[in-house]
Each structure stands twice: as structure tokens, then as C-alpha cells.
Amino acid sequence: MKAAVVTVGDEILIGQIVDTNSAYIAKAFDKIGIGVYEMLSISDERQHILQTLAFLQNRVDVVVITGGLGPTKDDVTKTTLCEYFDDHLVRNEAVEAHVVELIEKALKRTASQINKDQALVPSKAKVLHNAFGTAPGMWLKRGDTIFISLPGVPYEMKGLIDNEVVPRLVAEFERPYIIHKTIMTYGQGESIVAERIAEWENNLPEHIKLAYLPSPGKVRLRLSTRGTDEAFLRNGIEVEAAKLNDIIGDIIVGFDEDETMEVVLGRLLAQKGKTLAAAESCTGGKIAQMITSVPGSSAYFMGSAVTYATDSKVNILKVEQQLIDVFSVVSAKVAESMAVNAKKLYKSDYAVSTTGNAGPAKGDAAAEVGTVYIGIATPNGVTSHKFELGQPREKVVARAAEKALELIYQEILKN
Amino acid sequence: MKAAVVTVGDEILIGQIVDTNSAYIAKAFDKIGIGVYEMLSISDERQHILQTLAFLQNRVDVVVITGGLGPTKDDVTKTTLCEYFDDHLVRNEAVEAHVVELIEKALKRTASQINKDQALVPSKAKVLHNAFGTAPGMWLKRGDTIFISLPGVPYEMKGLIDNEVVPRLVAEFERPYIIHKTIMTYGQGESIVAERIAEWENNLPEHIKLAYLPSPGKVRLRLSTRGTDEAFLRNGIEVEAAKLNDIIGDIIVGFDEDETMEVVLGRLLAQKGKTLAAAESCTGGKIAQMITSVPGSSAYFMGSAVTYATDSKVNILKVEQQLIDVFSVVSAKVAESMAVNAKKLYKSDYAVSTTGNAGPAKGDAAAEVGTVYIGIATPNGVTSHKFELGQPREKVVARAAEKALELIYQEILKN
């Protein structure tokens, strides 16, 4: 089964908002064996919508259209659907009652005519109940294709996908299995990883696809397959993942895409009953933010001294001014002092520190833009590492934070 | 001039990642008068790419394709471009030299053959320099349409759009002006706002379009127009905005939205020559990270004491243990003490603090999930504010950080 996702709205085409609906729908469909063939974002114009519906009809089995269902004049999806399906609007009493109740309850006023007109739907449409808003979902069919129209407000769309669309598709259609497994690797670039696994990749079975998803400091390898025999598919994926583990086990840190370095690190700390602190200059709180994005991180993360200004390194972290004067604020010595002092101040077992120049302009130090020192304090002592992380600013910060987590993870593994 | 944006990659179609590239490109194009007609996300398959290029040729003036330019086997954009343009790959020496240098500098190793092959480009392509990565951009033409192929890595794509694509398009083409003005309203729903401005909306000049962008608690009204006479267009928009202000001035709170709070706050601090520090518990470094995402922030931001564990609030921030015992760690008193002590420790003019429960589980305090206290220390004293920010965790952190920046901004404005 193939689907297409269409988002309607000029706000997307001028870049005013990022479309997150399509990814949500794709993920939900992937889980039930429906592959998304294409995603399109188009304007709120009648002609553009008509063209797109015609283009997709018979090309895919299901089209989900989000947006353009509001009560205002710029919302034209509903009338355009009537045109495409050679239909007219009729009042749905159940929807009108829901609209009146929703407005009274949430806004403590009576529904206006504009509100009530949300209950007008094409006569040929099956209505899908929108528990969280006034615009109902609609389910129509033309040719071999089902067209599903949903409101664009993310939490309304999500409710409709989860509670109405997915259950109906599951009940109505036989679908294949789509199975993915993502292998997370750290520390080597995409091209090196590709070289190491080239022979294995060349011998992958026809029905298993490999994708590389590189990002600063890490590469995710995604194995995908689809078919009707679930056990066969799952087994095939597991066999290949095991082979991969034999080849590049040294850089594999996990087998799930939800397993980010902060999750893996957090689990290791929790297992060992150890605590961590940080002292951040150029990463500006990014390390703390990554670690605390994991629920339950308060059990092992004490905190981070973000000392952005040079003076703060002296005031808060008690780095000796002389060290800064002699070695510069971007130096191995200062990184090490920051880590050691953070460990002491936070009374943690481990601490990690960053000091560097994220750019675009040079800061208080002579170091090149992109130069970052990472300090690692452990119960056994302190070390530091120097990196040249290039540009621009956001890349330097992201890579420095990733590197810091990776280094401290490896250090804790050893102990 | 009309453009289309195509993102290539199965990771988008299975919902593994959200496409943010398209919105960035659309925004950049909108500023130079190029309207994006359509956005498409398609698979890494040769046939699908060929079909899409053919569909867009002569339908739009410019097609930007991102993704599929990596060095691994799943990246097929370059060979597919060769097929579409009836072309072959040639080695570009400048690109190869850049690749070799980049790999040596960043990774401290010599470039492999896979790396060097990034320098293979279609012979008909103009090469666009990718300062931040190894995959060059490419500029090709067929029929009346320009095809621009860019890497999918966001910071590489951004560099190419800003430094190569936009300047070339500006130099080569006459473009109309596209002008938007967004009016932010608070406190009334979309349908009420629509009723209040119905008469004005009916009388809008033909060339001015109105869009409603509702979100919880607020409605943004966007006026858009395009044409060749900039003064005429700007004046038209201003006249209509002024009329709108006469009708719904009571709920209008502002006229722009591009300026994030961290940019506005940073400019205010720089103007006043004042400095800021933070003390973060539940926001876990998010405030620091937002502020330091602005280049030049080291001039006014001293740092943040991320004190995630309760003990750290005592050890680092010198919050009195008794205060925590009596009032609980999630309390107005503790938020205020954190702010005051951060201001003292960092020797800053202002400080902002957060303490709360981001969930999903309750922490060291009795407070409900979603409860956050924000403390504000100024040269004149200290205040605090309590918020109930609901769930889930990521929303609580994001809203608490936004609120904190907003409160400190208002406080600095007053002084």
C-alpha cells in the first residue's frame, strides 16, 4: 500500500512554519505497513489543490490532506473537495452538537454561525470525529484512491490519525510488514564506515535496504525491509545486524534510534551508580541540555557550570587567573582545571568540560575558530583532548557536545 | 519567479526526521521575491527523482533539490542528475583539493578514494562551493528551468543558500517584491477575530492577501502582496495594517515575528551595557543554550549555573539547605535565592532562575508536574513568578525557558 501526504497552506511555502505533520503521519503509517511514497506542500489555492488531487488519484492508495479546514475565508479545502468530488456541503448534526459543546466548554460562550458552519461537510464524506477541535476529519473515495482530509493544527491532526484514521485503515486493508532497525555508530565518519562495511553491504540480500544517516560525530545505519512474512523479515534484519556487529562492533553504541548518546550514557551512569557534572564554555549549556532531556537524569546528573565569560571561569569554577594568563582561556590546562573543579564543586564522580572558540568572531583567546578542548575528570585523574571542529558556530557547538558525551562515556566504560 | 523545493531521502518519508531544509530555503527565497510554488519530499530512488525533475521542468523557474549527495551507495542524486541531463561525471580539481584539505584538517587523516570522489560532478554543472562540507552544490539548466542540487546536511545547505545560491539568483534575474506583514493578536479565537474584521476583509484590495494563523491563545494575521512597485506595495500593506489597528487594536500586541526573544534580549543588554547570568534547574541549560546561540553573546552573558540535583543548588549556588527544607526545592523562595546568588557569583547586573518539575515523574519536591517558578534578580531586588505549564516534559522546558527570557526582558526594559 502506498500513501501520499499533502499539506495545504501558504505559511509553509513562505517558510513561516516548518511542516511537522507529514513526519508524524509517515511514522504512524510506517508502523502499519503503509509506505509514504511522496509528501507535498502546496498553496491554499483551489486550482493547486485540484491539480494535486488529480495527480495523486490512482497513483497511490491513500492521500492524507492536512490544513485549510478553518472557519475563515483563506481556508478553501472543503469547498475544493466538493468541487473535486462533484459534491455539495450538508450539515452534520452530530458535528454541530460537538462544536456547540466544545465552544461552550472551552471558551464559555455560545457558538457563532461561523463556528456552527464547521459542521458543513461534503455529502459523500464519512465524518471522522475530531475530539480536540471543531473541524471534523473527512474520508472520501474516488477511483482506487481514498482521500482523507484533516485539520492542520498538530494536536487535532494527531488525535484523528491515532483514533480514527489508523484504526480504519488497519480494519479495511491487508498491509505488508515494514521493518526497520537502526544501528548507531559513534566516532567515525560516513566514508570510513562505508569502507569498513563495503563487502557486507555488497552481499546484502535483495530485500534489505541500507541507508546512512550521518550527523556530527555519528552515523546511523538503517536497515529496512518490507514483505508479508513477518518472521522471515525480522530474522533477516537481525542476521544482518549481527554480522554488522562483528565488523564494526567497536563503534556501535546501540541498536535503536531513540538511543542517543545521552540515553546510553545515562543508562551507564545509572547502572554503575555514578554521577556526572559538567563545566561548559563554548557549548553554552548544550551538554546539560542534552543530558537533562532524558527523563530521570536527575538521578545521575548534578548539573553544569556554564561559564561563558572568562571571568566566570574564575568566579564560579575557581580556575586560577594565572592559568588563563599563561596558557590562554582556550587551552588544555584550562579545560582540565574546569573539569577537575566542576567535579569538586558538584561533588560528582565524573566531570566533563569544554572550552573553545565557536566563532564566528574570535573571543578572549588566540585560538582559531573551531578549536575546542574537552577535559575529562575521573576518580583517577584528568585528561584533555583537542579538536578542530571547523565552522559554522552551530556545528562547532553540536560536535563539541557530542564529542564530550562520547569521551566521558568511553572513560566511564573503562572504570 | 516561481520555485520548487525537493528533498530527497527515505528518512523523511518514513518520518525518521522532520524536513527543516525546505522552510529555510522558502524563507530565503521569499526575501528576494521568489515564491515557492510547491515542496516535495521523495525517495532516494532513481526513477522517482527523474519523474519529479520532469514534472517540475518548465513548470517553475528554479528547482532546489537537497539530499542524496553523500559518498555512500544509498546516495543516488548525482548519478541521476547525469542521467536526466544526458551528462557524465568529471573530476573537479578545486573541489578535490578542498575535500583533501577539509579531511586533513578536521579528521587528521588523508582523504580516501571515497572522499575524493565527492569531487566528481556532472560536466555541465556549475559548481557551488560548499565551505562546510565535502559535497559541492551544483547548478544546471534544462529547458527554462534552473536545477540546483545541494547537500541535505542543514548547515551545509544553509551556507550554500546564503553564500552561493541567493547571490547568483539575485544577480541573474529580475524579481518582483514579495512583502508580508504579520499582525500578532492575543486572547480571542480565530472565528471571533474573523467576525470583527469581516467588513474590512471584504474590502481588501485585490493584490493583498490575508491569512489566519491560529495557535493556542493567539491568532497571527498575515498580509501578503507581490509586484514590481515596492513603494506602492509597502504603502498598501501599511494602510491596511493601520485600518486593522483601528478595528482590533485592543487585541494587537505586535507587528513582527522574525526576531526571537534571545535576539531581542541580547540587543537590549548590549545597548544598555548590562550583563546577565542564569541559574537553571528544570530548564537544564536550555536558557544558556538559547542565549549563547546568538553570535557575540559573550559580551553580555556571563553564564549559567545548571544545578539539576538538589545538592548542587547548595554546593554551587549556595542556596541555604534550610530554605529547601522549609519551602521545598520547587518554591518561590528557592527560585529567588537561586537568582540572587547567581547574580552575586557571576557578578552580573541581572540574573534569571528556574526551578520546577518538568516530569514525567515527580522529583525531589511535592510540586505537580508542570509547575515552574522563575526568579528574577535585578539591581533593585528580586521577584518570582509561578507557572503551570502542563505536559509533556519538552513543552515544560521550552515554555519555561521562553517565559524566563520574556520576564527578564521586561524587567530590563523597566530599568
PDB file of C-alpha atoms in Angstrom, chain A residues 10-20 22-24 26-28 30 35-45 48 51-52 55 59 70-75 103 107 109 112-115 153 155 178 180 182 189-192 194-195 198 201-202 209-214 216 220 222 224 226 257 280-299 301-309 311-312 315-316 318 342 345-347 359-360 363 386 388-395 397 399, chain B residues 10-20 22-24 26-28 30 35-45 48 51-52 55 59 70-75 103 105-109 112-115 132-133 153-155 158 178 180 182 189-192 194-195 198 201-202 209-214 216 220 222 224 226 257 280-299 301-312 315-316 318 342 345-347 359-360 363-364 393 397:
ATOM      1  CA  ASP A  10       0.914  29.312   2.265  1.00  0.00           C
ATOM      2  CA  GLU A  11       2.539  29.631   5.703  1.00  0.00           C
ATOM      3  CA  ILE A  12       4.569  26.521   4.851  1.00  0.00           C
ATOM      4  CA  LEU A  13       5.512  27.736   1.355  1.00  0.00           C
ATOM      5  CA  ILE A  14       6.903  31.035   2.631  1.00  0.00           C
ATOM      6  CA  GLY A  15       8.853  29.260   5.375  1.00  0.00           C
ATOM      7  CA  GLN A  16       6.849  30.823   8.197  1.00  0.00           C
ATOM      8  CA  ILE A  17       6.317  27.419   9.778  1.00  0.00           C
ATOM      9  CA  VAL A  18       8.032  24.048   9.477  1.00  0.00           C
ATOM     10  CA  ASP A  19       5.715  21.178   8.494  1.00  0.00           C
ATOM     11  CA  THR A  20       5.908  18.588  11.263  1.00  0.00           C
ATOM     12  CA  SER A  22       3.900  14.962   7.498  1.00  0.00           C
ATOM     13  CA  ALA A  23       6.596  13.258   9.571  1.00  0.00           C
ATOM     14  CA  TYR A  24       4.028  12.309  12.226  1.00  0.00           C
ATOM     15  CA  ALA A  26       4.578   8.978   7.904  1.00  0.00           C
ATOM     16  CA  LYS A  27       5.728   7.421  11.170  1.00  0.00           C
ATOM     17  CA  ALA A  28       2.208   6.267  12.043  1.00  0.00           C
ATOM     18  CA  ASP A  30       5.122   3.118   8.519  1.00  0.00           C
ATOM     19  CA  GLY A  35       4.706   3.372   2.875  1.00  0.00           C
ATOM     20  CA  VAL A  36       4.607   7.090   2.154  1.00  0.00           C
ATOM     21  CA  TYR A  37       5.565   7.497  -1.488  1.00  0.00           C
ATOM     22  CA  GLU A  38       5.651  11.272  -1.567  1.00  0.00           C
ATOM     23  CA  MET A  39       4.969  14.346   0.565  1.00  0.00           C
ATOM     24  CA  LEU A  40       3.779  17.606  -0.970  1.00  0.00           C
ATOM     25  CA  SER A  41       3.238  21.072   0.446  1.00  0.00           C
ATOM     26  CA  ILE A  42       1.009  23.246  -1.697  1.00  0.00           C
ATOM     27  CA  SER A  43      -0.729  26.611  -1.555  1.00  0.00           C
ATOM     28  CA  ASP A  44      -4.244  27.406  -0.305  1.00  0.00           C
ATOM     29  CA  GLU A  45      -5.392  27.826  -3.897  1.00  0.00           C
ATOM     30  CA  HIS A  48      -3.436  23.955  -6.975  1.00  0.00           C
ATOM     31  CA  GLN A  51      -4.354  19.610  -9.676  1.00  0.00           C
ATOM     32  CA  THR A  52      -2.647  17.807  -6.810  1.00  0.00           C
ATOM     33  CA  PHE A  55      -2.114  13.940  -9.873  1.00  0.00           C
ATOM     34  CA  ARG A  59      -1.054   6.803  -8.244  1.00  0.00           C
ATOM     35  CA  GLY A  70     -10.544  26.519   9.462  1.00  0.00           C
ATOM     36  CA  PRO A  71     -13.642  28.734   9.596  1.00  0.00           C
ATOM     37  CA  THR A  72     -12.044  31.709   7.817  1.00  0.00           C
ATOM     38  CA  LYS A  73     -12.024  32.787   4.187  1.00  0.00           C
ATOM     39  CA  ASP A  74      -8.470  31.679   3.436  1.00  0.00           C
ATOM     40  CA  ASP A  75      -9.488  28.077   4.188  1.00  0.00           C
ATOM     41  CA  ILE A 103     -17.096  26.245  22.314  1.00  0.00           C
ATOM     42  CA  LEU A 107     -14.498  29.443  25.675  1.00  0.00           C
ATOM     43  CA  ARG A 109     -19.615  31.481  25.163  1.00  0.00           C
ATOM     44  CA  SER A 112     -21.477  31.701  16.445  1.00  0.00           C
ATOM     45  CA  GLN A 113     -22.748  30.897  12.967  1.00  0.00           C
ATOM     46  CA  ILE A 114     -19.124  30.739  11.731  1.00  0.00           C
ATOM     47  CA  ASN A 115     -18.403  28.116  14.389  1.00  0.00           C
ATOM     48  CA  VAL A 153      -3.467  22.007  13.911  1.00  0.00           C
ATOM     49  CA  TYR A 155      -2.653  18.036  18.158  1.00  0.00           C
ATOM     50  CA  ILE A 178       7.647  -2.708   7.124  1.00  0.00           C
ATOM     51  CA  HIS A 180      13.463  -1.049  10.260  1.00  0.00           C
ATOM     52  CA  THR A 182      18.752   1.471  13.192  1.00  0.00           C
ATOM     53  CA  GLY A 189      32.785   9.430   9.528  1.00  0.00           C
ATOM     54  CA  GLU A 190      30.368   8.153   6.917  1.00  0.00           C
ATOM     55  CA  SER A 191      33.047   7.357   4.342  1.00  0.00           C
ATOM     56  CA  ILE A 192      35.192   5.357   6.790  1.00  0.00           C
ATOM     57  CA  ALA A 194      31.223   2.736   4.346  1.00  0.00           C
ATOM     58  CA  GLU A 195      34.697   1.407   3.589  1.00  0.00           C
ATOM     59  CA  ALA A 198      31.665  -2.392   1.924  1.00  0.00           C
ATOM     60  CA  GLU A 201      26.940  -4.144   2.034  1.00  0.00           C
ATOM     61  CA  ASN A 202      27.630  -5.688  -1.369  1.00  0.00           C
ATOM     62  CA  LYS A 209      17.954  -1.797   2.071  1.00  0.00           C
ATOM     63  CA  LEU A 210      20.721   0.101   3.835  1.00  0.00           C
ATOM     64  CA  ALA A 211      20.713   3.857   4.458  1.00  0.00           C
ATOM     65  CA  TYR A 212      23.393   6.066   6.015  1.00  0.00           C
ATOM     66  CA  LEU A 213      22.235   8.921   8.225  1.00  0.00           C
ATOM     67  CA  PRO A 214      25.289  10.974   9.153  1.00  0.00           C
ATOM     68  CA  PRO A 216      28.154  15.489  13.526  1.00  0.00           C
ATOM     69  CA  ARG A 220      23.177   5.900  11.973  1.00  0.00           C
ATOM     70  CA  ARG A 222      19.237   1.994   8.917  1.00  0.00           C
ATOM     71  CA  SER A 224      14.785  -1.609   6.101  1.00  0.00           C
ATOM     72  CA  ARG A 226       9.088  -4.969   3.680  1.00  0.00           C
ATOM     73  CA  GLU A 257      17.284   5.300  17.020  1.00  0.00           C
ATOM     74  CA  GLU A 280      30.795  24.410  29.752  1.00  0.00           C
ATOM     75  CA  SER A 281      32.211  27.365  27.948  1.00  0.00           C
ATOM     76  CA  CYS A 282      31.795  27.170  24.166  1.00  0.00           C
ATOM     77  CA  THR A 283      28.982  24.597  24.355  1.00  0.00           C
ATOM     78  CA  GLY A 284      26.985  27.136  26.363  1.00  0.00           C
ATOM     79  CA  GLY A 285      24.698  24.697  28.180  1.00  0.00           C
ATOM     80  CA  LYS A 286      24.218  22.259  25.300  1.00  0.00           C
ATOM     81  CA  ILE A 287      25.756  19.337  27.203  1.00  0.00           C
ATOM     82  CA  ALA A 288      23.493  19.953  30.193  1.00  0.00           C
ATOM     83  CA  GLN A 289      20.508  20.307  27.920  1.00  0.00           C
ATOM     84  CA  MET A 290      21.203  17.036  26.123  1.00  0.00           C
ATOM     85  CA  ILE A 291      21.698  15.090  29.338  1.00  0.00           C
ATOM     86  CA  THR A 292      18.640  16.573  31.073  1.00  0.00           C
ATOM     87  CA  SER A 293      16.454  15.861  28.045  1.00  0.00           C
ATOM     88  CA  VAL A 294      16.381  12.288  29.355  1.00  0.00           C
ATOM     89  CA  PRO A 295      13.643  11.732  31.973  1.00  0.00           C
ATOM     90  CA  GLY A 296      15.149  10.577  35.253  1.00  0.00           C
ATOM     91  CA  SER A 297      18.512  12.243  34.604  1.00  0.00           C
ATOM     92  CA  SER A 298      18.379  13.946  37.997  1.00  0.00           C
ATOM     93  CA  ALA A 299      19.465  10.585  39.461  1.00  0.00           C
ATOM     94  CA  PHE A 301      23.437  14.410  36.609  1.00  0.00           C
ATOM     95  CA  MET A 302      24.400  17.019  39.195  1.00  0.00           C
ATOM     96  CA  GLY A 303      24.477  19.993  36.842  1.00  0.00           C
ATOM     97  CA  SER A 304      26.734  22.119  34.714  1.00  0.00           C
ATOM     98  CA  ALA A 305      28.590  25.333  35.390  1.00  0.00           C
ATOM     99  CA  VAL A 306      28.073  27.278  32.188  1.00  0.00           C
ATOM    100  CA  THR A 307      30.915  29.782  32.378  1.00  0.00           C
ATOM    101  CA  TYR A 308      30.642  31.654  29.142  1.00  0.00           C
ATOM    102  CA  ALA A 309      32.576  34.739  30.139  1.00  0.00           C
ATOM    103  CA  ASP A 311      35.658  35.980  34.408  1.00  0.00           C
ATOM    104  CA  SER A 312      33.031  33.388  35.253  1.00  0.00           C
ATOM    105  CA  ASN A 315      34.408  33.416  39.803  1.00  0.00           C
ATOM    106  CA  ILE A 316      32.377  30.232  39.614  1.00  0.00           C
ATOM    107  CA  LYS A 318      37.742  28.845  40.614  1.00  0.00           C
ATOM    108  CA  ALA A 342      33.439  21.059  38.413  1.00  0.00           C
ATOM    109  CA  LEU A 345      32.184  21.732  43.279  1.00  0.00           C
ATOM    110  CA  TYR A 346      29.356  19.439  42.232  1.00  0.00           C
ATOM    111  CA  LYS A 347      30.772  16.553  44.321  1.00  0.00           C
ATOM    112  CA  GLY A 359      33.006  31.638  16.141  1.00  0.00           C
ATOM    113  CA  PRO A 360      32.158  33.482  14.007  1.00  0.00           C
ATOM    114  CA  GLY A 363      36.813  35.594  21.547  1.00  0.00           C
ATOM    115  CA  LYS A 386      41.923  18.977  21.402  1.00  0.00           C
ATOM    116  CA  GLU A 388      39.400  21.339  15.278  1.00  0.00           C
ATOM    117  CA  LEU A 389      35.700  21.374  14.534  1.00  0.00           C
ATOM    118  CA  GLY A 390      35.613  23.844  11.640  1.00  0.00           C
ATOM    119  CA  GLN A 391      32.614  26.116  11.195  1.00  0.00           C
ATOM    120  CA  PRO A 392      29.875  27.353  11.475  1.00  0.00           C
ATOM    121  CA  ARG A 393      29.045  28.094  15.093  1.00  0.00           C
ATOM    122  CA  GLU A 394      26.108  25.671  15.431  1.00  0.00           C
ATOM    123  CA  LYS A 395      28.217  22.804  14.075  1.00  0.00           C
ATOM    124  CA  VAL A 397      28.699  23.535  19.435  1.00  0.00           C
ATOM    125  CA  ARG A 399      30.057  18.433  17.608  1.00  0.00           C
TER     126      ARG A 399
ATOM    127  CA  ASP B  10      13.717   7.881   2.663  1.00  0.00           C
ATOM    128  CA  GLU B  11      14.420   9.047   6.217  1.00  0.00           C
ATOM    129  CA  ILE B  12      11.895  11.842   5.610  1.00  0.00           C
ATOM    130  CA  LEU B  13       9.279   9.546   4.046  1.00  0.00           C
ATOM    131  CA  ILE B  14       9.320   7.152   6.999  1.00  0.00           C
ATOM    132  CA  GLY B  15       9.079  10.042   9.455  1.00  0.00           C
ATOM    133  CA  GLN B  16      12.524   9.417  10.958  1.00  0.00           C
ATOM    134  CA  ILE B  17      13.434  13.081  10.525  1.00  0.00           C
ATOM    135  CA  VAL B  18      11.441  16.273  10.015  1.00  0.00           C
ATOM    136  CA  ASP B  19      12.388  18.260   6.919  1.00  0.00           C
ATOM    137  CA  THR B  20      13.526  21.691   8.078  1.00  0.00           C
ATOM    138  CA  SER B  22      12.532  23.377   2.842  1.00  0.00           C
ATOM    139  CA  ALA B  23      11.336  26.055   5.257  1.00  0.00           C
ATOM    140  CA  TYR B  24      14.819  27.607   5.376  1.00  0.00           C
ATOM    141  CA  ALA B  26      11.478  29.120   1.281  1.00  0.00           C
ATOM    142  CA  LYS B  27      12.238  31.928   3.736  1.00  0.00           C
ATOM    143  CA  ALA B  28      15.441  32.865   1.940  1.00  0.00           C
ATOM    144  CA  ASP B  30      10.682  34.807  -0.173  1.00  0.00           C
ATOM    145  CA  GLY B  35       7.785  32.423  -4.406  1.00  0.00           C
ATOM    146  CA  VAL B  36       7.905  28.727  -3.603  1.00  0.00           C
ATOM    147  CA  TYR B  37       5.084  27.108  -5.554  1.00  0.00           C
ATOM    148  CA  GLU B  38       5.437  23.614  -4.158  1.00  0.00           C
ATOM    149  CA  MET B  39       7.591  21.491  -1.829  1.00  0.00           C
ATOM    150  CA  LEU B  40       8.080  17.782  -2.418  1.00  0.00           C
ATOM    151  CA  SER B  41       9.754  15.050  -0.404  1.00  0.00           C
ATOM    152  CA  ILE B  42      10.597  11.979  -2.429  1.00  0.00           C
ATOM    153  CA  SER B  43      12.509   8.722  -2.068  1.00  0.00           C
ATOM    154  CA  ASP B  44      16.169   8.021  -2.867  1.00  0.00           C
ATOM    155  CA  GLU B  45      15.103   6.170  -5.986  1.00  0.00           C
ATOM    156  CA  HIS B  48      11.259   8.819  -8.566  1.00  0.00           C
ATOM    157  CA  GLN B  51       9.924  11.697 -12.669  1.00  0.00           C
ATOM    158  CA  THR B  52       9.959  14.635 -10.276  1.00  0.00           C
ATOM    159  CA  PHE B  55       7.297  17.116 -13.658  1.00  0.00           C
ATOM    160  CA  ARG B  59       6.503  24.412 -14.500  1.00  0.00           C
ATOM    161  CA  GLY B  70      26.790  11.740   0.318  1.00  0.00           C
ATOM    162  CA  PRO B  71      29.639   9.380  -0.550  1.00  0.00           C
ATOM    163  CA  THR B  72      27.696   6.177   0.170  1.00  0.00           C
ATOM    164  CA  LYS B  73      25.727   3.834  -2.051  1.00  0.00           C
ATOM    165  CA  ASP B  74      22.291   4.995  -0.966  1.00  0.00           C
ATOM    166  CA  ASP B  75      23.080   8.461  -2.343  1.00  0.00           C
ATOM    167  CA  ILE B 103      39.528  15.912   5.765  1.00  0.00           C
ATOM    168  CA  LYS B 105      42.269  19.496   8.940  1.00  0.00           C
ATOM    169  CA  ALA B 106      39.157  18.179  10.641  1.00  0.00           C
ATOM    170  CA  LEU B 107      39.886  14.473  10.849  1.00  0.00           C
ATOM    171  CA  LYS B 108      43.686  14.420  10.859  1.00  0.00           C
ATOM    172  CA  ARG B 109      43.900  11.756   8.190  1.00  0.00           C
ATOM    173  CA  SER B 112      40.279   8.196   0.978  1.00  0.00           C
ATOM    174  CA  GLN B 113      39.177   7.488  -2.580  1.00  0.00           C
ATOM    175  CA  ILE B 114      35.528   7.639  -1.428  1.00  0.00           C
ATOM    176  CA  ASN B 115      36.180  11.116  -0.050  1.00  0.00           C
ATOM    177  CA  PHE B 132      31.393  23.471   5.373  1.00  0.00           C
ATOM    178  CA  GLY B 133      31.460  20.036   3.792  1.00  0.00           C
ATOM    179  CA  VAL B 153      23.059  18.398   5.905  1.00  0.00           C
ATOM    180  CA  PRO B 154      21.330  21.548   7.219  1.00  0.00           C
ATOM    181  CA  TYR B 155      24.368  23.731   7.984  1.00  0.00           C
ATOM    182  CA  LYS B 158      22.357  26.914   4.670  1.00  0.00           C
ATOM    183  CA  ILE B 178       7.120  39.957  -2.014  1.00  0.00           C
ATOM    184  CA  HIS B 180       4.444  40.323   4.195  1.00  0.00           C
ATOM    185  CA  THR B 182       2.267  39.757  10.311  1.00  0.00           C
ATOM    186  CA  GLY B 189     -10.189  32.921  18.802  1.00  0.00           C
ATOM    187  CA  GLU B 190      -9.955  32.792  15.032  1.00  0.00           C
ATOM    188  CA  SER B 191     -13.695  32.913  14.402  1.00  0.00           C
ATOM    189  CA  ILE B 192     -14.249  35.936  16.670  1.00  0.00           C
ATOM    190  CA  ALA B 194     -12.797  36.919  11.612  1.00  0.00           C
ATOM    191  CA  GLU B 195     -16.209  38.300  12.566  1.00  0.00           C
ATOM    192  CA  ALA B 198     -15.202  40.758   8.167  1.00  0.00           C
ATOM    193  CA  GLU B 201     -11.540  41.798   4.835  1.00  0.00           C
ATOM    194  CA  ASN B 202     -14.283  42.030   2.186  1.00  0.00           C
ATOM    195  CA  LYS B 209      -3.993  38.522   0.588  1.00  0.00           C
ATOM    196  CA  LEU B 210      -4.969  37.783   4.182  1.00  0.00           C
ATOM    197  CA  ALA B 211      -4.142  34.565   6.048  1.00  0.00           C
ATOM    198  CA  TYR B 212      -5.145  33.464   9.559  1.00  0.00           C
ATOM    199  CA  LEU B 213      -2.576  31.510  11.581  1.00  0.00           C
ATOM    200  CA  PRO B 214      -4.257  30.402  14.807  1.00  0.00           C
ATOM    201  CA  PRO B 216      -3.479  28.292  21.349  1.00  0.00           C
ATOM    202  CA  ARG B 220      -1.483  35.824  13.684  1.00  0.00           C
ATOM    203  CA  ARG B 222      -0.587  37.776   7.716  1.00  0.00           C
ATOM    204  CA  SER B 224       0.912  39.438   1.741  1.00  0.00           C
ATOM    205  CA  ARG B 226       3.704  40.904  -4.545  1.00  0.00           C
ATOM    206  CA  GLU B 257       7.765  37.755  14.472  1.00  0.00           C
ATOM    207  CA  GLU B 280      18.789  26.690  35.918  1.00  0.00           C
ATOM    208  CA  SER B 281      17.193  23.650  37.423  1.00  0.00           C
ATOM    209  CA  CYS B 282      14.287  22.290  35.364  1.00  0.00           C
ATOM    210  CA  THR B 283      15.379  24.078  32.172  1.00  0.00           C
ATOM    211  CA  GLY B 284      18.655  22.138  32.407  1.00  0.00           C
ATOM    212  CA  GLY B 285      20.819  24.544  30.378  1.00  0.00           C
ATOM    213  CA  LYS B 286      18.179  25.496  27.813  1.00  0.00           C
ATOM    214  CA  ILE B 287      18.256  29.181  28.767  1.00  0.00           C
ATOM    215  CA  ALA B 288      22.045  29.300  28.430  1.00  0.00           C
ATOM    216  CA  GLN B 289      21.866  27.463  25.159  1.00  0.00           C
ATOM    217  CA  MET B 290      19.293  29.857  23.696  1.00  0.00           C
ATOM    218  CA  ILE B 291      21.205  32.962  24.736  1.00  0.00           C
ATOM    219  CA  THR B 292      24.576  31.636  23.539  1.00  0.00           C
ATOM    220  CA  SER B 293      23.108  30.651  20.169  1.00  0.00           C
ATOM    221  CA  VAL B 294      23.372  34.359  19.316  1.00  0.00           C
ATOM    222  CA  PRO B 295      26.854  35.267  17.999  1.00  0.00           C
ATOM    223  CA  GLY B 296      28.501  37.881  20.208  1.00  0.00           C
ATOM    224  CA  SER B 297      26.567  36.853  23.313  1.00  0.00           C
ATOM    225  CA  SER B 298      29.794  36.587  25.292  1.00  0.00           C
ATOM    226  CA  ALA B 299      29.665  40.394  25.530  1.00  0.00           C
ATOM    227  CA  PHE B 301      26.101  36.724  29.031  1.00  0.00           C
ATOM    228  CA  MET B 302      28.280  35.588  31.918  1.00  0.00           C
ATOM    229  CA  GLY B 303      26.972  32.033  32.124  1.00  0.00           C
ATOM    230  CA  SER B 304      24.505  29.776  33.870  1.00  0.00           C
ATOM    231  CA  ALA B 305      24.781  27.568  36.910  1.00  0.00           C
ATOM    232  CA  VAL B 306      22.871  24.483  35.861  1.00  0.00           C
ATOM    233  CA  THR B 307      22.070  22.937  39.220  1.00  0.00           C
ATOM    234  CA  TYR B 308      19.976  19.961  38.328  1.00  0.00           C
ATOM    235  CA  ALA B 309      20.434  17.980  41.522  1.00  0.00           C
ATOM    236  CA  THR B 310      19.109  19.493  44.729  1.00  0.00           C
ATOM    237  CA  ASP B 311      22.544  19.166  46.358  1.00  0.00           C
ATOM    238  CA  SER B 312      24.080  21.250  43.581  1.00  0.00           C
ATOM    239  CA  ASN B 315      27.048  23.277  46.695  1.00  0.00           C
ATOM    240  CA  ILE B 316      27.290  25.619  43.730  1.00  0.00           C
ATOM    241  CA  LYS B 318      24.907  28.419  47.994  1.00  0.00           C
ATOM    242  CA  ALA B 342      23.711  33.586  40.525  1.00  0.00           C
ATOM    243  CA  LEU B 345      28.514  34.584  41.870  1.00  0.00           C
ATOM    244  CA  TYR B 346      28.664  35.644  38.226  1.00  0.00           C
ATOM    245  CA  LYS B 347      28.969  39.338  39.176  1.00  0.00           C
ATOM    246  CA  GLY B 359       8.036  15.483  34.612  1.00  0.00           C
ATOM    247  CA  PRO B 360       7.137  12.830  33.675  1.00  0.00           C
ATOM    248  CA  GLY B 363      11.265  14.849  41.545  1.00  0.00           C
ATOM    249  CA  ASP B 364      12.595  15.893  44.926  1.00  0.00           C
ATOM    250  CA  ARG B 393       8.498  17.368  29.550  1.00  0.00           C
ATOM    251  CA  VAL B 397      11.251  23.061  29.414  1.00  0.00           C
TER     252      VAL B 397
END
